[in-house]
PDB file of C-alpha atoms and ligand atoms in Angstrom:
ATOM      1  CA  MET A  14     130.539 111.295  78.105  1.00 72.00           C
ATOM      2  CA  GLU A  15     132.353 109.007  81.251  1.00 81.00           C
ATOM      3  CA  LEU A  16     129.821 108.255  83.961  1.00 81.00           C
ATOM      4  CA  PHE A  17     132.548 106.516  86.346  1.00 77.00           C
ATOM      5  CA  LYS A  18     136.029 106.067  86.874  1.00 80.00           C
ATOM      6  CA  PRO A  19     138.064 103.928  88.841  1.00 74.00           C
ATOM      7  CA  ILE A  20     139.894 105.724  92.182  1.00 66.00           C
ATOM      8  CA  PRO A  21     143.519 105.906  92.048  1.00 53.00           C
ATOM      9  CA  ALA A  22     144.323 102.613  93.979  1.00 47.00           C
ATOM     10  CA  ALA A  23     146.700 104.407  96.415  1.00 42.00           C
ATOM     11  CA  ALA A  24     143.103 106.268  97.799  1.00 41.00           C
ATOM     12  CA  GLY A  25     141.714 102.569  97.965  1.00 38.00           C
ATOM     13  CA  THR A  26     138.935 101.529  99.847  1.00 41.00           C
ATOM     14  CA  ASN A  27     138.573 102.679 103.078  1.00 41.00           C
ATOM     15  CA  GLN A  28     137.410 100.176 105.338  1.00 41.00           C
ATOM     16  CA  GLU A  29     137.101 102.496 108.442  1.00 45.00           C
ATOM     17  CA  PHE A  30     133.886 104.579 108.302  1.00 47.00           C
ATOM     18  CA  SER A  31     132.682 107.672 110.142  1.00 53.00           C
ATOM     19  CA  MET A  32     129.147 107.220 111.463  1.00 62.00           C
ATOM     20  CA  PRO A  33     126.912 108.555 114.037  1.00 69.00           C
ATOM     21  CA  SER A  34     128.642 107.303 117.047  1.00 84.00           C
ATOM     22  CA  ILE A  35     125.208 106.902 118.633  1.00 90.00           C
ATOM     23  CA  LEU A  36     122.603 105.218 117.383  1.00 91.00           C
ATOM     24  CA  THR A  37     118.654 105.541 118.345  1.00 93.00           C
ATOM     25  CA  CYS A  38     116.352 102.284 117.767  1.00 94.00           C
ATOM     26  CA  ASP A  39     113.539 102.614 116.185  1.00 91.00           C
ATOM     27  CA  ASP A  40     111.562  99.925 118.117  1.00 92.00           C
ATOM     28  CA  CYS A  41     112.244 100.721 121.634  1.00 95.00           C
ATOM     29  CA  GLY A  42     113.510 104.218 121.296  1.00 95.00           C
ATOM     30  CA  LYS A  43     117.005 103.490 123.620  1.00 95.00           C
ATOM     31  CA  GLN A  44     119.988 104.405 122.617  1.00 94.00           C
ATOM     32  CA  SER A  45     123.313 102.624 121.830  1.00 93.00           C
ATOM     33  CA  LEU A  46     126.972 102.813 120.546  1.00 92.00           C
ATOM     34  CA  ALA A  47     126.977 102.399 117.118  1.00 89.00           C
ATOM     35  CA  ALA A  48     129.937 100.475 117.456  1.00 86.00           C
ATOM     36  CA  LEU A  49     128.211  98.008 119.453  1.00 88.00           C
ATOM     37  CA  VAL A  50     125.151  97.547 117.708  1.00 90.00           C
ATOM     38  CA  HIS A  51     127.280  96.713 114.482  1.00 87.00           C
ATOM     39  CA  LEU A  52     129.344  94.347 116.233  1.00 86.00           C
ATOM     40  CA  ASN A  53     125.929  92.885 117.431  1.00 87.00           C
ATOM     41  CA  GLY A  54     124.626  91.911 113.368  1.00 91.00           C
ATOM     42  CA  SER A  55     123.774  95.886 113.639  1.00 94.00           C
ATOM     43  CA  THR A  56     120.801  95.224 115.984  1.00 94.00           C
ATOM     44  CA  CYS A  57     119.592  96.557 119.159  1.00 94.00           C
ATOM     45  CA  PRO A  58     120.885  95.308 122.323  1.00 92.00           C
ATOM     46  CA  PHE A  59     117.685  96.567 124.147  1.00 94.00           C
ATOM     47  CA  CYS A  60     115.259  94.761 122.496  1.00 94.00           C
ATOM     48  CA  GLY A  61     116.361  93.246 118.990  1.00 92.00           C
ATOM     49  CA  GLY A  62     115.411  96.212 117.069  1.00 93.00           C
ATOM     50  CA  LEU A  63     116.700  96.387 113.299  1.00 95.00           C
ATOM     51  CA  PHE A  64     118.982  98.968 112.604  1.00 94.00           C
ATOM     52  CA  ARG A  65     120.502  99.277 108.568  1.00 94.00           C
ATOM     53  CA  MET A  66     123.690  97.258 108.328  1.00 95.00           C
ATOM     54  CA  PRO A  67     127.012  98.305 106.306  1.00 94.00           C
ATOM     55  CA  ALA A  68     127.781  96.045 103.302  1.00 96.00           C
ATOM     56  CA  ARG A  69     130.622  95.000 104.299  1.00 95.00           C
ATOM     57  CA  ALA A  70     129.334  94.159 107.640  1.00 94.00           C
ATOM     58  CA  ARG A  71     126.496  92.049 105.890  1.00 96.00           C
ATOM     59  CA  ILE A  72     129.238  90.385 103.602  1.00 97.00           C
ATOM     60  CA  ALA A  73     130.776  89.584 106.652  1.00 96.00           C
ATOM     61  CA  MET A  74     127.663  87.671 107.849  1.00 96.00           C
ATOM     62  CA  LEU A  75     126.687  86.198 104.730  1.00 98.00           C
ATOM     63  CA  ALA A  76     129.889  84.272 102.848  1.00 98.00           C
ATOM     64  CA  ASP A  77     132.325  81.757 104.458  1.00 98.00           C
ATOM     65  CA  ALA A  78     135.259  83.490 106.213  1.00 97.00           C
ATOM     66  CA  ASP A  79     137.993  84.476 103.476  1.00 97.00           C
ATOM     67  CA  THR A  80     135.815  83.535 100.370  1.00 98.00           C
ATOM     68  CA  PHE A  81     134.491  87.139  99.038  1.00 98.00           C
ATOM     69  CA  ILE A  82     136.605  88.112  96.208  1.00 98.00           C
ATOM     70  CA  GLU A  83     135.329  91.629  95.814  1.00 98.00           C
ATOM     71  CA  THR A  84     134.554  92.679  91.636  1.00 98.00           C
ATOM     72  CA  ASP A  85     134.234  96.733  90.886  1.00 97.00           C
ATOM     73  CA  GLU A  86     135.961  97.780  93.979  1.00 95.00           C
ATOM     74  CA  THR A  87     137.279 101.210  92.398  1.00 94.00           C
ATOM     75  CA  LEU A  88     134.155 102.537  90.444  1.00 96.00           C
ATOM     76  CA  THR A  89     133.330 105.818  91.843  1.00 95.00           C
ATOM     77  CA  SER A  90     131.256 108.221  89.817  1.00 95.00           C
ATOM     78  CA  THR A  91     132.551 111.163  87.583  1.00 94.00           C
ATOM     79  CA  ASP A  92     129.536 113.495  88.991  1.00 95.00           C
ATOM     80  CA  PRO A  93     128.452 114.000  85.108  1.00 94.00           C
ATOM     81  CA  LEU A  94     125.660 116.220  84.994  1.00 95.00           C
ATOM     82  CA  LYS A  95     127.918 118.565  87.453  1.00 96.00           C
ATOM     83  CA  PHE A  96     124.803 118.785  89.374  1.00 96.00           C
ATOM     84  CA  PRO A  97     125.018 121.609  92.411  1.00 97.00           C
ATOM     85  CA  LYS A  98     126.624 119.934  95.131  1.00 97.00           C
ATOM     86  CA  TYR A  99     126.912 116.427  94.751  1.00 97.00           C
ATOM     87  CA  SER A 100     130.628 115.414  94.538  1.00 96.00           C
ATOM     88  CA  GLU A 101     130.418 117.272  97.839  1.00 96.00           C
ATOM     89  CA  LYS A 102     128.218 114.796  99.179  1.00 96.00           C
ATOM     90  CA  LEU A 103     129.866 112.016  97.563  1.00 96.00           C
ATOM     91  CA  LYS A 104     133.127 113.041  99.315  1.00 95.00           C
ATOM     92  CA  LYS A 105     130.870 112.867 102.678  1.00 93.00           C
ATOM     93  CA  ALA A 106     129.398 109.683 101.527  1.00 94.00           C
ATOM     94  CA  LYS A 107     132.645 108.283 100.977  1.00 94.00           C
ATOM     95  CA  ALA A 108     133.831 108.993 104.227  1.00 90.00           C
ATOM     96  CA  ASP A 109     130.686 108.126 106.283  1.00 83.00           C
ATOM     97  CA  SER A 110     130.724 104.910 104.952  1.00 87.00           C
ATOM     98  CA  GLY A 111     134.445 103.627 103.776  1.00 91.00           C
ATOM     99  CA  LEU A 112     132.680 102.703 100.606  1.00 96.00           C
ATOM    100  CA  THR A 113     133.187 104.614  96.926  1.00 96.00           C
ATOM    101  CA  ASP A 114     129.207 103.727  96.165  1.00 97.00           C
ATOM    102  CA  ALA A 115     126.348 102.440  97.440  1.00 97.00           C
ATOM    103  CA  ILE A 116     126.517  98.768  96.580  1.00 98.00           C
ATOM    104  CA  VAL A 117     129.764  96.441  97.116  1.00 98.00           C
ATOM    105  CA  THR A 118     129.744  93.217  94.529  1.00 98.00           C
ATOM    106  CA  GLY A 119     131.997  90.615  94.571  1.00 98.00           C
ATOM    107  CA  THR A 120     131.815  86.151  94.998  1.00 98.00           C
ATOM    108  CA  CYS A 121     132.078  84.483  97.740  1.00 98.00           C
ATOM    109  CA  ALA A 122     130.970  80.463  99.082  1.00 98.00           C
ATOM    110  CA  ILE A 123     127.745  80.742 101.580  1.00 98.00           C
ATOM    111  CA  GLU A 124     128.524  77.268 103.494  1.00 98.00           C
ATOM    112  CA  GLY A 125     130.111  75.984 100.893  1.00 97.00           C
ATOM    113  CA  TYR A 126     128.067  76.734  98.016  1.00 97.00           C
ATOM    114  CA  PRO A 127     129.557  79.425  95.475  1.00 98.00           C
ATOM    115  CA  ALA A 128     127.517  82.354  94.477  1.00 98.00           C
ATOM    116  CA  ALA A 129     127.530  85.710  93.035  1.00 98.00           C
ATOM    117  CA  LEU A 130     126.933  88.336  95.924  1.00 98.00           C
ATOM    118  CA  ALA A 131     126.297  92.229  95.892  1.00 98.00           C
ATOM    119  CA  VAL A 132     125.273  94.263  99.179  1.00 98.00           C
ATOM    120  CA  MET A 133     123.640  97.897  99.092  1.00 98.00           C
ATOM    121  CA  ASP A 134     124.729 100.414 101.402  1.00 96.00           C
ATOM    122  CA  SER A 135     122.143 103.123 103.014  1.00 93.00           C
ATOM    123  CA  TYR A 136     124.796 104.292 104.656  1.00 92.00           C
ATOM    124  CA  PHE A 137     125.849 105.752 100.951  1.00 96.00           C
ATOM    125  CA  MET A 138     123.521 108.489 100.014  1.00 96.00           C
ATOM    126  CA  MET A 139     120.351 106.293 101.321  1.00 94.00           C
ATOM    127  CA  GLY A 140     122.052 103.444  98.717  1.00 96.00           C
ATOM    128  CA  SER A 141     120.763 105.753  95.681  1.00 97.00           C
ATOM    129  CA  MET A 142     121.410 103.946  92.601  1.00 97.00           C
ATOM    130  CA  GLY A 143     123.140 105.531  90.184  1.00 97.00           C
ATOM    131  CA  ALA A 144     125.529 104.785  87.084  1.00 97.00           C
ATOM    132  CA  VAL A 145     128.164 103.541  90.092  1.00 98.00           C
ATOM    133  CA  VAL A 146     125.171 100.976  91.531  1.00 98.00           C
ATOM    134  CA  GLY A 147     124.261  99.959  88.019  1.00 98.00           C
ATOM    135  CA  GLU A 148     126.948  99.204  86.169  1.00 98.00           C
ATOM    136  CA  LYS A 149     128.315  97.038  89.348  1.00 98.00           C
ATOM    137  CA  ILE A 150     125.099  95.017  89.051  1.00 98.00           C
ATOM    138  CA  CYS A 151     125.259  94.259  85.580  1.00 98.00           C
ATOM    139  CA  ASP A 152     128.805  93.569  85.503  1.00 98.00           C
ATOM    140  CA  LEU A 153     128.060  91.064  88.643  1.00 98.00           C
ATOM    141  CA  ALA A 154     125.809  89.725  86.456  1.00 98.00           C
ATOM    142  CA  GLU A 155     127.432  88.860  83.599  1.00 98.00           C
ATOM    143  CA  ILE A 156     130.103  87.212  85.753  1.00 98.00           C
ATOM    144  CA  ALA A 157     127.560  84.547  87.532  1.00 98.00           C
ATOM    145  CA  LEU A 158     126.266  84.184  84.062  1.00 97.00           C
ATOM    146  CA  ALA A 159     129.774  83.397  82.700  1.00 98.00           C
ATOM    147  CA  LYS A 160     130.550  81.482  86.013  1.00 97.00           C
ATOM    148  CA  ARG A 161     127.499  80.064  86.068  1.00 97.00           C
ATOM    149  CA  LEU A 162     126.620  81.223  89.337  1.00 97.00           C
ATOM    150  CA  PRO A 163     123.247  81.931  91.560  1.00 98.00           C
ATOM    151  CA  LEU A 164     123.151  85.679  92.189  1.00 98.00           C
ATOM    152  CA  ILE A 165     121.707  87.563  95.277  1.00 98.00           C
ATOM    153  CA  ILE A 166     121.313  90.956  95.542  1.00 98.00           C
ATOM    154  CA  VAL A 167     120.638  92.435  99.267  1.00 98.00           C
ATOM    155  CA  SER A 168     119.152  95.639  98.584  1.00 98.00           C
ATOM    156  CA  ALA A 169     118.791  98.820 100.890  1.00 97.00           C
ATOM    157  CA  SER A 170     117.978 102.058  98.812  1.00 95.00           C
ATOM    158  CA  GLY A 171     116.168 105.175  98.891  1.00 93.00           C
ATOM    159  CA  GLY A 172     115.848 104.920  95.060  1.00 94.00           C
ATOM    160  CA  ALA A 173     117.399 106.400  92.108  1.00 95.00           C
ATOM    161  CA  ARG A 174     119.828 108.725  92.538  1.00 96.00           C
ATOM    162  CA  MET A 175     118.715 112.394  91.230  1.00 95.00           C
ATOM    163  CA  GLN A 176     121.784 113.721  91.269  1.00 97.00           C
ATOM    164  CA  GLU A 177     122.621 111.811  87.994  1.00 97.00           C
ATOM    165  CA  GLY A 178     118.982 112.512  86.770  1.00 96.00           C
ATOM    166  CA  MET A 179     118.084 110.418  83.790  1.00 96.00           C
ATOM    167  CA  ILE A 180     121.661 108.508  83.895  1.00 96.00           C
ATOM    168  CA  SER A 181     119.876 107.444  87.339  1.00 96.00           C
ATOM    169  CA  LEU A 182     116.648 106.255  85.883  1.00 96.00           C
ATOM    170  CA  LEU A 183     118.444 104.183  82.770  1.00 97.00           C
ATOM    171  CA  GLN A 184     119.778 102.088  85.448  1.00 97.00           C
ATOM    172  CA  MET A 185     116.060 100.458  85.994  1.00 97.00           C
ATOM    173  CA  THR A 186     116.219  99.441  82.425  1.00 97.00           C
ATOM    174  CA  ARG A 187     119.739  98.105  82.533  1.00 97.00           C
ATOM    175  CA  THR A 188     119.793  96.500  86.216  1.00 98.00           C
ATOM    176  CA  THR A 189     116.254  94.328  85.036  1.00 97.00           C
ATOM    177  CA  MET A 190     117.757  93.171  81.404  1.00 97.00           C
ATOM    178  CA  ALA A 191     121.044  92.239  83.206  1.00 98.00           C
ATOM    179  CA  VAL A 192     119.043  90.144  86.023  1.00 97.00           C
ATOM    180  CA  ASN A 193     116.343  88.841  83.160  1.00 97.00           C
ATOM    181  CA  LYS A 194     119.381  87.123  81.674  1.00 97.00           C
ATOM    182  CA  LEU A 195     120.405  84.942  84.159  1.00 97.00           C
ATOM    183  CA  GLY A 196     116.868  84.114  84.338  1.00 94.00           C
ATOM    184  CA  ASP A 197     117.105  82.916  80.193  1.00 95.00           C
ATOM    185  CA  ALA A 198     119.931  81.142  81.852  1.00 96.00           C
ATOM    186  CA  GLY A 199     118.767  79.098  83.869  1.00 95.00           C
ATOM    187  CA  LEU A 200     120.138  80.598  86.838  1.00 97.00           C
ATOM    188  CA  LEU A 201     118.925  81.339  90.094  1.00 98.00           C
ATOM    189  CA  TYR A 202     118.304  84.822  91.337  1.00 98.00           C
ATOM    190  CA  VAL A 203     117.538  85.324  94.858  1.00 98.00           C
ATOM    191  CA  SER A 204     116.262  88.760  95.995  1.00 98.00           C
ATOM    192  CA  VAL A 205     116.794  90.120 100.020  1.00 98.00           C
ATOM    193  CA  LEU A 206     114.522  93.441 101.101  1.00 98.00           C
ATOM    194  CA  THR A 207     116.154  94.846 103.846  1.00 98.00           C
ATOM    195  CA  HIS A 208     114.705  98.156 104.910  1.00 95.00           C
ATOM    196  CA  PRO A 209     114.138 100.307 103.400  1.00 94.00           C
ATOM    197  CA  THR A 210     114.196  99.604  99.757  1.00 96.00           C
ATOM    198  CA  THR A 211     112.090 102.071  97.991  1.00 94.00           C
ATOM    199  CA  GLY A 212     111.807 103.947  94.535  1.00 94.00           C
ATOM    200  CA  GLY A 213     114.038 102.759  91.276  1.00 94.00           C
ATOM    201  CA  VAL A 214     114.849  99.689  92.711  1.00 96.00           C
ATOM    202  CA  THR A 215     111.878  98.502  94.601  1.00 95.00           C
ATOM    203  CA  ALA A 216     110.316  99.343  90.469  1.00 95.00           C
ATOM    204  CA  SER A 217     113.653  97.080  89.018  1.00 96.00           C
ATOM    205  CA  PHE A 218     115.546  94.453  90.027  1.00 97.00           C
ATOM    206  CA  ALA A 219     114.676  93.777  93.435  1.00 97.00           C
ATOM    207  CA  MET A 220     111.371  92.495  92.665  1.00 97.00           C
ATOM    208  CA  GLN A 221     113.088  90.219  90.366  1.00 97.00           C
ATOM    209  CA  GLY A 222     114.247  87.539  92.609  1.00 97.00           C
ATOM    210  CA  ASP A 223     113.186  84.122  92.123  1.00 97.00           C
ATOM    211  CA  VAL A 224     112.957  84.235  95.256  1.00 98.00           C
ATOM    212  CA  ILE A 225     112.329  87.443  97.227  1.00 98.00           C
ATOM    213  CA  LEU A 226     113.013  87.173 100.990  1.00 98.00           C
ATOM    214  CA  ALA A 227     112.489  90.317 103.669  1.00 98.00           C
ATOM    215  CA  GLU A 228     113.908  91.179 106.874  1.00 97.00           C
ATOM    216  CA  PRO A 229     111.501  91.884 109.317  1.00 96.00           C
ATOM    217  CA  LYS A 230     109.623  95.361 109.245  1.00 94.00           C
ATOM    218  CA  ALA A 231     111.735  96.396 106.564  1.00 95.00           C
ATOM    219  CA  LEU A 232     109.792  99.666 104.644  1.00 94.00           C
ATOM    220  CA  ILE A 233     109.161  98.086 100.579  1.00 95.00           C
ATOM    221  CA  GLY A 234     107.532 100.309  97.893  1.00 93.00           C
ATOM    222  CA  PHE A 235     107.432 102.287  95.395  1.00 92.00           C
ATOM    223  CA  ALA A 236     106.362 105.943  96.185  1.00 88.00           C
ATOM    224  CA  GLY A 237     106.080 106.624  99.857  1.00 80.00           C
ATOM    225  CA  PRO A 238     102.784 106.370 101.686  1.00 81.00           C
ATOM    226  CA  ARG A 239     101.930 110.045 102.135  1.00 84.00           C
ATOM    227  CA  VAL A 240     102.345 110.297  98.556  1.00 86.00           C
ATOM    228  CA  ILE A 241     100.143 107.640  97.591  1.00 90.00           C
ATOM    229  CA  THR A 242      97.074 109.522 100.318  1.00 90.00           C
ATOM    230  CA  GLN A 243      97.312 112.003  98.416  1.00 90.00           C
ATOM    231  CA  THR A 244      96.304 110.149  95.312  1.00 91.00           C
ATOM    232  CA  VAL A 245      94.144 107.467  95.392  1.00 91.00           C
ATOM    233  CA  ASN A 246      92.670 109.796  98.450  1.00 91.00           C
ATOM    234  CA  GLU A 247      92.018 106.539 100.556  1.00 89.00           C
ATOM    235  CA  GLU A 248      93.284 105.655 103.842  1.00 88.00           C
ATOM    236  CA  LEU A 249      96.126 103.108 103.874  1.00 88.00           C
ATOM    237  CA  PRO A 250      96.254 100.204 106.110  1.00 85.00           C
ATOM    238  CA  ASP A 251      97.856 100.287 109.122  1.00 80.00           C
ATOM    239  CA  ALA A 252     101.407  97.771 108.219  1.00 85.00           C
ATOM    240  CA  PHE A 253     101.031  98.910 104.376  1.00 87.00           C
ATOM    241  CA  GLN A 254     104.638  98.672 102.607  1.00 92.00           C
ATOM    242  CA  LYS A 255     105.733  96.984 105.516  1.00 95.00           C
ATOM    243  CA  ALA A 256     107.914  93.243 104.699  1.00 96.00           C
ATOM    244  CA  GLU A 257     104.708  90.918 106.733  1.00 96.00           C
ATOM    245  CA  TYR A 258     101.460  93.014 104.855  1.00 95.00           C
ATOM    246  CA  LEU A 259     103.390  92.439 101.531  1.00 95.00           C
ATOM    247  CA  TYR A 260     104.203  88.878 102.347  1.00 97.00           C
ATOM    248  CA  GLN A 261     100.244  88.907 103.840  1.00 95.00           C
ATOM    249  CA  GLN A 262      99.545  89.781  99.602  1.00 94.00           C
ATOM    250  CA  GLY A 263     101.842  87.099  98.463  1.00 96.00           C
ATOM    251  CA  MET A 264     104.326  90.086  97.363  1.00 95.00           C
ATOM    252  CA  ILE A 265     107.357  88.280  98.298  1.00 97.00           C
ATOM    253  CA  ASP A 266     107.743  84.482  99.361  1.00 98.00           C
ATOM    254  CA  GLY A 267     109.509  84.661 103.154  1.00 98.00           C
ATOM    255  CA  ILE A 268     110.356  87.026 105.950  1.00 98.00           C
ATOM    256  CA  VAL A 269     113.469  86.040 107.492  1.00 98.00           C
ATOM    257  CA  LYS A 270     115.284  86.954 110.593  1.00 96.00           C
ATOM    258  CA  ARG A 271     118.953  88.612 110.283  1.00 96.00           C
ATOM    259  CA  GLY A 272     120.116  85.851 112.186  1.00 95.00           C
ATOM    260  CA  GLU A 273     119.170  83.565 110.136  1.00 97.00           C
ATOM    261  CA  LEU A 274     119.518  84.799 106.660  1.00 98.00           C
ATOM    262  CA  LYS A 275     122.999  83.030 105.933  1.00 98.00           C
ATOM    263  CA  ALA A 276     121.138  79.693 106.514  1.00 98.00           C
ATOM    264  CA  ALA A 277     118.083  80.251 104.544  1.00 98.00           C
ATOM    265  CA  LEU A 278     120.356  81.469 101.498  1.00 98.00           C
ATOM    266  CA  ALA A 279     122.388  78.402 101.588  1.00 98.00           C
ATOM    267  CA  GLN A 280     119.402  76.073 102.115  1.00 97.00           C
ATOM    268  CA  ILE A 281     118.097  78.049  98.658  1.00 97.00           C
ATOM    269  CA  LEU A 282     121.391  77.126  97.248  1.00 97.00           C
ATOM    270  CA  ALA A 283     121.219  73.982  98.272  1.00 96.00           C
ATOM    271  CA  LEU A 284     118.143  72.890  96.769  1.00 95.00           C
ATOM    272  CA  HIS A 285     119.143  74.595  93.286  1.00 92.00           C
ATOM    273  CA  ALA A 286     122.309  72.746  93.338  1.00 88.00           C
ATOM    274  CA  ASP A 287     119.789  69.519  93.973  1.00 76.00           C
ATOM    275  CA  ASN A 288     117.591  70.224  90.979  1.00 71.00           C
ATOM    276  CA  ARG A 289     120.205  71.037  88.296  1.00 69.00           C
ATOM    277  CA  GLU A 290     122.027  68.266  88.970  1.00 70.00           C
ATOM    278  CA  ALA A 291     118.931  66.122  88.905  1.00 71.00           C
ATOM    279  CA  SER A 292     117.520  68.017  85.662  1.00 68.00           C
ATOM    280  CA  HIS A 293     121.911  67.425  84.141  1.00 64.00           C
ATOM    281  CA  ASP A 294     120.742  63.664  85.188  1.00 61.00           C
ATOM    282  CA  GLN A 295     118.157  62.925  83.039  1.00 55.00           C
TER     283      GLN A 295
HETATM  284 ZN1  LIG B  26     115.723  98.625 120.969  1.00 56.04          ZN
END
């Protein structure tokens, strides 16, 4: 069964996207023009609150200018289960996000350090993981392995893509195994969790980083708070499943402001590069 295919070259990836033109800040409730918000690092111009960041804007923020070389840029889902209304949803998500699926992958330099970089986009079907997202992560991990590059994945996901059923769940195993191989080869994997990172993505590669960072106030969890409350029949702490709570509990290694993420990643890449040189010298 064919799960994905390259789209015809003429269709290409569409850099322009038709997102909502007005966005409302979760933190201060004020409205801003989306174009202004995304020019400003997808942050609220009034209070600095974080909006979801489009993948290409995130890549522009993290990768050194003109260094990003995209991989698998034309892969798109074939709607393998012919799930009702999925093909219409895919069409709309492509128009809304300017992407062919919910992740952009490639290689780049970050403050001069070479890296493999994957960025999920929650404007594409809430960043859900189907066969294309799984395949692109596995391919990128293979590239990182072959070129001995550190891997960075910036996650933003509602979880598995239900329209791809079991095929979508399979991607949890595939991506888990793919990033594990990097660890076996002594290569660094840094996972960056952004709002929201939930479901099958949290239950696979997103929590497997050697270093796991998160953006402030990001919701990170498997099932949502309502499902958990009903299951365990207990009141949950206030900030339950927020990045700050997970940090306190030792589940993640650090919380990094969006504007400081590139410098933080560069520092981790530098430390790892130094260590590798030191261990080669011995
Ligand atoms: Zn605000």
